Coordinates of C-alpha atoms in Angstrom, one line a residue:
X371 CA 0.0 0.0 0.0
X372 CA 1.3 3.4 -1.0
X373 CA 0.4 5.9 1.6
X374 CA 2.8 8.7 0.6
X375 CA 0.2 10.8 -1.2
X376 CA -2.9 12.4 0.3
X377 CA -5.9 12.1 -1.9
X378 CA -8.4 13.9 0.3
X379 CA -7.8 16.5 3.0
X380 CA -10.5 18.0 5.2
X381 CA -9.6 21.0 7.4
X382 CA -11.6 22.4 10.3
X383 CA -15.1 21.4 9.0
X384 CA -18.0 22.9 11.0
X385 CA -21.6 22.1 10.1
X386 CA -24.7 23.3 11.9
X387 CA -28.5 22.5 11.5
X388 CA -31.2 25.1 12.1
X389 CA -34.2 23.4 13.7
X390 CA -37.3 24.7 15.5
X391 CA -35.8 23.6 18.8
X392 CA -32.5 25.5 18.1
X393 CA -29.2 25.1 16.4
X394 CA -27.7 21.6 16.2
X395 CA -23.9 21.5 16.4
X396 CA -23.4 18.4 14.2
X397 CA -19.8 18.7 13.1
X398 CA -17.4 20.7 15.2
X399 CA -14.0 21.4 13.6
X400 CA -13.2 18.1 12.1
X401 CA -9.9 17.7 10.3
X402 CA -8.5 14.5 8.7
X403 CA -6.8 13.2 5.6
X404 CA -7.1 10.1 3.4
X405 CA -4.1 8.6 1.6
X406 CA -3.9 6.7 -1.6
X407 CA -4.8 3.0 -1.2
X408 CA -5.8 3.6 2.5
X409 CA -8.9 2.5 4.3
X410 CA -9.9 4.9 7.1
X411 CA -12.4 3.6 9.6
X412 CA -14.7 6.3 11.2
X413 CA -16.5 5.0 14.3
X414 CA -18.8 6.3 17.0
X415 CA -22.4 6.0 18.2
X416 CA -25.4 7.3 16.2
X417 CA -25.5 11.1 16.0
X418 CA -21.8 11.6 16.6
X419 CA -21.3 13.3 13.2
X420 CA -19.8 10.5 11.1
X421 CA -22.3 10.6 8.3
X422 CA -22.9 14.4 8.3
X423 CA -19.2 15.0 7.9
X424 CA -19.0 12.9 4.8
X425 CA -22.3 14.2 3.4
X426 CA -21.1 17.7 3.9
X427 CA -17.9 17.0 2.0
X428 CA -20.0 15.7 -1.0
X429 CA -22.5 18.5 -0.7
X430 CA -25.4 16.0 -0.2
X431 CA -27.0 17.7 2.8
X432 CA -29.8 20.2 2.1
X433 CA -28.8 23.8 2.8
X434 CA -30.9 25.0 4.6
X435 CA -31.6 23.6 7.2
X436 CA -27.8 22.7 7.2
X437 CA -25.1 25.4 6.9
X438 CA -21.4 24.8 6.5
X439 CA -19.9 27.5 8.8
X440 CA -16.3 27.0 7.8
X441 CA -13.8 24.4 6.5
X442 CA -12.2 23.0 3.4
X443 CA -12.4 19.6 1.7
X444 CA -9.4 19.5 -0.7
X445 CA -9.6 16.8 -3.5
X446 CA -7.4 16.9 -6.6
X447 CA -6.4 20.5 -5.8
X448 CA -10.0 21.7 -5.5
X449 CA -12.1 22.6 -2.5
X450 CA -15.2 20.4 -2.8
X451 CA -17.2 22.9 -0.7
X452 CA -16.6 25.7 -3.3
X453 CA -16.7 24.1 -6.7
X454 CA -19.7 24.6 -9.0
X455 CA -22.8 22.3 -8.9
X456 CA -21.8 20.8 -12.2
X457 CA -18.3 20.0 -11.0
X458 CA -19.4 18.4 -7.7
X459 CA -22.0 16.2 -9.6
X460 CA -19.2 15.0 -11.9
X461 CA -16.9 14.3 -8.9
X462 CA -19.6 12.4 -7.0
X463 CA -20.3 10.3 -10.0
X464 CA -16.9 9.6 -11.4
X465 CA -14.2 10.2 -8.8
X466 CA -15.8 9.7 -5.4
X467 CA -18.4 6.9 -5.0
X468 CA -20.7 6.5 -2.0
X469 CA -22.6 3.4 -0.6
X470 CA -25.5 4.3 1.7
X471 CA -26.8 2.4 4.7
X472 CA -30.1 1.3 3.3
X473 CA -30.0 0.0 -0.3
X474 CA -33.8 -0.2 -0.5
X475 CA -34.3 3.5 0.0
X476 CA -31.2 4.3 -2.1
X477 CA -32.3 2.4 -5.2
X478 CA -35.2 3.7 -7.3
X479 CA -38.0 1.0 -6.9
X480 CA -39.6 1.8 -10.3
X481 CA -36.4 1.5 -12.4
X482 CA -34.6 -1.6 -13.4
X483 CA -31.1 -2.2 -12.0
X484 CA -29.8 -2.0 -15.6
X485 CA -31.2 1.5 -16.0
X486 CA -29.7 2.6 -12.7
X487 CA -26.3 1.1 -13.4
X488 CA -26.0 2.4 -16.9
X489 CA -26.9 6.0 -16.1
X490 CA -23.6 7.0 -14.6
X491 CA -21.7 5.2 -17.3
X492 CA -23.5 7.1 -20.1
X493 CA -23.4 10.4 -18.2
X494 CA -19.8 10.4 -17.0
X495 CA -18.0 8.1 -19.4
X496 CA -20.1 8.8 -22.6
X497 CA -20.7 5.1 -23.2
X498 CA -23.2 3.9 -25.7
X499 CA -26.3 2.0 -24.6
X500 CA -24.7 -1.3 -25.7
X501 CA -21.3 -0.6 -24.0
X502 CA -22.9 0.6 -20.8
X503 CA -25.1 -2.5 -20.5
X504 CA -22.1 -4.8 -21.1
X505 CA -20.2 -2.8 -18.4
X506 CA -23.2 -3.0 -16.0
X507 CA -23.3 -6.8 -16.4
X508 CA -19.5 -6.9 -15.8
X509 CA -20.0 -4.8 -12.6
X510 CA -22.7 -7.2 -11.3
X511 CA -20.4 -10.2 -11.9
X512 CA -17.6 -8.4 -10.1
X513 CA -19.7 -8.0 -6.9
X514 CA -20.8 -11.7 -7.1
X515 CA -24.3 -11.5 -8.5
X516 CA -25.0 -14.6 -10.7
X517 CA -26.7 -14.5 -14.1
X518 CA -25.8 -10.8 -14.3
X519 CA -27.0 -10.2 -17.9
X520 CA -30.5 -11.3 -17.1
X521 CA -30.7 -9.7 -13.7
X522 CA -30.2 -6.3 -15.3
X523 CA -33.8 -6.3 -16.2
X524 CA -35.0 -7.0 -12.6
X525 CA -36.2 -4.4 -10.1
X526 CA -34.8 -3.8 -6.6
X527 CA -37.6 -5.6 -4.8
X528 CA -36.5 -8.8 -6.6
X529 CA -33.2 -8.9 -4.8
X530 CA -32.4 -9.8 -1.2
X531 CA -30.9 -7.2 1.2
X532 CA -27.4 -8.5 0.7
X533 CA -27.8 -8.6 -3.1
X534 CA -29.1 -5.0 -3.1
X535 CA -26.1 -3.9 -1.1
X536 CA -23.9 -5.6 -3.7
X537 CA -25.7 -3.7 -6.4
X538 CA -25.1 -0.4 -4.5
X539 CA -21.4 -1.2 -4.3
X540 CA -21.4 -1.9 -8.1
X541 CA -23.1 1.4 -8.8
X542 CA -20.5 3.2 -6.6
X543 CA -17.7 1.5 -8.4
X544 CA -19.2 2.0 -11.9
X545 CA -16.8 4.7 -13.0
X546 CA -13.8 3.3 -11.0
X547 CA -13.6 6.1 -8.4
X548 CA -10.5 7.1 -6.6
X549 CA -12.4 7.2 -3.3
X550 CA -15.2 5.0 -2.0
X551 CA -17.2 6.3 1.1
X552 CA -19.3 3.5 2.7
X553 CA -21.8 4.7 5.2
X554 CA -22.6 1.7 7.5
X555 CA -23.3 -0.5 4.5
X556 CA -23.6 -3.7 6.5
X557 CA -25.9 -2.5 9.4
X558 CA -29.1 -4.0 8.1
X559 CA -27.5 -7.3 7.1
X560 CA -27.0 -10.5 9.1
X561 CA -23.5 -11.3 10.2
X562 CA -22.8 -13.9 7.4
X563 CA -23.7 -11.4 4.7
X564 CA -21.8 -8.6 6.6
X565 CA -18.6 -10.7 6.4
X566 CA -19.2 -11.4 2.7
X567 CA -19.6 -7.6 1.9
X568 CA -16.5 -6.7 3.9
X569 CA -14.5 -9.4 2.1
X570 CA -15.9 -8.1 -1.2
X571 CA -14.9 -4.5 -0.5
X572 CA -11.4 -5.6 0.6
X573 CA -10.9 -7.6 -2.7
X574 CA -12.2 -4.7 -4.8
X575 CA -10.0 -2.3 -2.9
X576 CA -6.9 -4.4 -3.7
X577 CA -7.9 -4.9 -7.4
X578 CA -8.9 -1.3 -8.2
X579 CA -6.4 0.4 -5.8
X580 CA -9.0 2.9 -4.4
X581 CA -9.1 4.6 -1.0
X582 CA -12.0 3.9 1.3
X583 CA -13.7 5.7 4.2
X584 CA -15.8 3.2 6.1
X585 CA -18.3 4.7 8.5
X586 CA -19.6 2.4 11.2
X587 CA -20.5 2.0 14.9
X588 CA -19.1 -1.5 14.9
X589 CA -15.4 -1.7 15.9
X590 CA -15.5 -5.4 15.1
X591 CA -16.0 -4.8 11.4
X592 CA -13.3 -2.1 11.3
X593 CA -10.7 -4.5 12.8
X594 CA -10.6 -6.6 9.7
X595 CA -10.7 -3.8 7.2
X596 CA -9.1 -0.4 8.1
X597 CA -5.5 0.8 8.2
X598 CA -6.3 3.8 10.5
X599 CA -9.3 4.5 12.8
X600 CA -10.9 7.8 13.7
X601 CA -13.2 7.9 16.7
X602 CA -15.9 10.6 16.8
X603 CA -18.1 11.8 19.6
X604 CA -20.5 14.8 19.6
X605 CA -19.2 16.1 16.3
X606 CA -15.5 16.0 17.5
X607 CA -12.7 13.6 16.7
X608 CA -11.6 12.3 20.1
X609 CA -9.0 9.7 19.0
X610 CA -7.2 8.7 15.8
X611 CA -4.5 6.1 15.4
X612 CA -3.2 3.2 13.3
X613 CA -5.5 0.2 13.7
X614 CA -3.2 -2.0 15.9
X615 CA -2.3 0.9 18.1
X616 CA -5.9 1.9 18.7
X617 CA -7.0 -1.6 19.6
X618 CA -3.9 -2.5 21.7
X619 CA -3.6 0.8 23.5
X620 CA -6.8 3.0 23.4
X621 CA -6.1 6.3 25.1
X622 CA -9.5 8.0 25.2
X623 CA -12.2 6.9 27.8
X624 CA -14.8 6.7 25.0
X625 CA -12.7 4.4 22.9
X626 CA -12.1 2.3 26.0
X627 CA -15.8 2.1 26.5
X628 CA -16.5 1.1 22.9
X629 CA -13.8 -1.6 23.0
X630 CA -15.0 -2.8 26.4
X631 CA -18.5 -3.4 24.9
X632 CA -17.1 -5.6 22.1
X633 CA -17.2 -9.4 22.7
X634 CA -13.8 -11.0 22.3
X635 CA -13.0 -14.7 21.7
X636 CA -9.6 -14.4 23.4
X637 CA -10.9 -13.0 26.7
X638 CA -11.6 -14.7 30.0
X639 CA -15.3 -15.8 30.3
X640 CA -15.5 -14.2 33.7
X641 CA -14.8 -10.7 32.2
X642 CA -18.1 -9.0 31.7
X643 CA -18.8 -6.6 28.8
X644 CA -18.9 -3.0 29.9
X645 CA -21.4 -0.3 29.0
X646 CA -21.0 3.4 28.7
X647 CA -23.1 5.1 31.4
X648 CA -25.1 8.2 30.9
X649 CA -27.0 9.6 27.9
X650 CA -25.8 10.7 24.4
X651 CA -24.8 14.3 24.2
X652 CA -27.3 17.2 23.6
X653 CA -26.0 18.7 20.4
X654 CA -28.3 21.7 20.7
X655 CA -25.8 23.4 22.9
X656 CA -22.1 23.7 22.2
X657 CA -20.0 22.0 24.9
X658 CA -18.0 24.3 27.2
X659 CA -15.7 21.5 28.4
X660 CA -15.1 18.0 27.1
X661 CA -18.3 16.7 25.5
X662 CA -17.7 13.2 27.0
X663 CA -17.1 14.5 30.5
X664 CA -20.7 13.9 31.8
X665 CA -20.3 10.2 31.0
X666 CA -16.6 9.8 31.8
X667 CA -15.5 8.1 35.0
X668 CA -12.1 9.8 34.8
X669 CA -13.5 13.4 34.4
X670 CA -12.1 16.0 36.8
X671 CA -12.4 19.8 37.1
X672 CA -10.5 20.8 33.9
X673 CA -12.6 18.4 31.8
X674 CA -15.8 20.3 32.8
X675 CA -14.3 23.7 32.1
X676 CA -12.2 23.2 29.0
X677 CA -12.5 21.1 25.8
X678 CA -9.2 19.4 25.0
X679 CA -7.8 19.7 21.5
X680 CA -6.8 16.6 19.4
X681 CA -3.0 16.3 20.0
X682 CA -0.4 13.7 19.1
X683 CA 0.8 11.9 22.2
X684 CA 2.8 9.2 20.3
X685 CA 3.9 8.9 16.7
X686 CA 0.7 8.5 14.6
X687 CA -1.6 8.4 17.7
X688 CA -3.7 11.5 18.6
X689 CA -6.2 11.9 21.4
X690 CA -8.3 14.7 22.8
X691 CA -8.3 14.1 26.5
X692 CA -7.0 15.8 29.6
X693 CA -6.6 12.5 31.5
X694 CA -3.8 9.9 30.9
X695 CA -5.6 6.6 31.3
X696 CA -2.3 4.7 31.3
X697 CA -0.7 6.6 34.2
X698 CA -3.9 7.4 36.0
X699 CA -3.2 11.1 36.3
X700 CA -3.7 14.3 34.2
X701 CA -1.9 14.2 30.9
X702 CA -0.9 17.9 30.8
X703 CA 0.3 20.3 33.5
X704 CA -1.7 23.4 34.2

């Protein structure tokens, strides 16, 4: 894997939503990069800002009610947040593909799969009807759907959930994008189908050489797929590290809680799974201190008053926390 070149760089992204109940602070100064051939796992509970971050980058959130307050998303020397509508449509179709969580609501129920698969090929690659249909059948074969040529004339309801998700992956890969964003693509599937989809994406990643952002709340899936992991909470990045470093030495209490709630086959049977106490954060008010402090067993006075910045504490390992969980004392003086 060549990770020398950054293909996507997001800087200080802030997204708000105006609602009748007030302003929702959905994404709060998120910065990250994605390298060529890399798989970046983005994890966190529902409502932590994972999906909104990626939808903001691709300009897929309606404005209003959403508003991008500040930030940059640099891809191929261009800021995706500032390019024209025509440019972003071309980028979304040809250079950055996205797989959504629920394939039944993402696929058009009244159009055949052949029609939906050939549309980006005709629009972005100027293929003829015959060429695009042949390529569509090739894509279905690539993602493991049998009798691909005949299945192009079927409708989404004629496929199982796992097959529909394979079709969504085929659509996202139709124009051989440089980046694939997968938004919890296995959530609605049983564990056997989940494993098949993950193996499929890994194989396609290696064959095509694309970069992947995999959004999930399941650290178990990320373990077998990602090179780096980014943990989000309340619209902030609270920890980021190489996969092995994060799993072997988590440094943020929230990451500890997520890993502690994950069943392990190599653990003692007497060790109980842990749960994270408290309630999810209220995003209608901007946090004064650390957003995780109300649920954190290590929180002390500084955590309540001041929100820590994401800082590197080891090479390639960043954390936003005032408390050093390894040494059992504050990480920084003052």
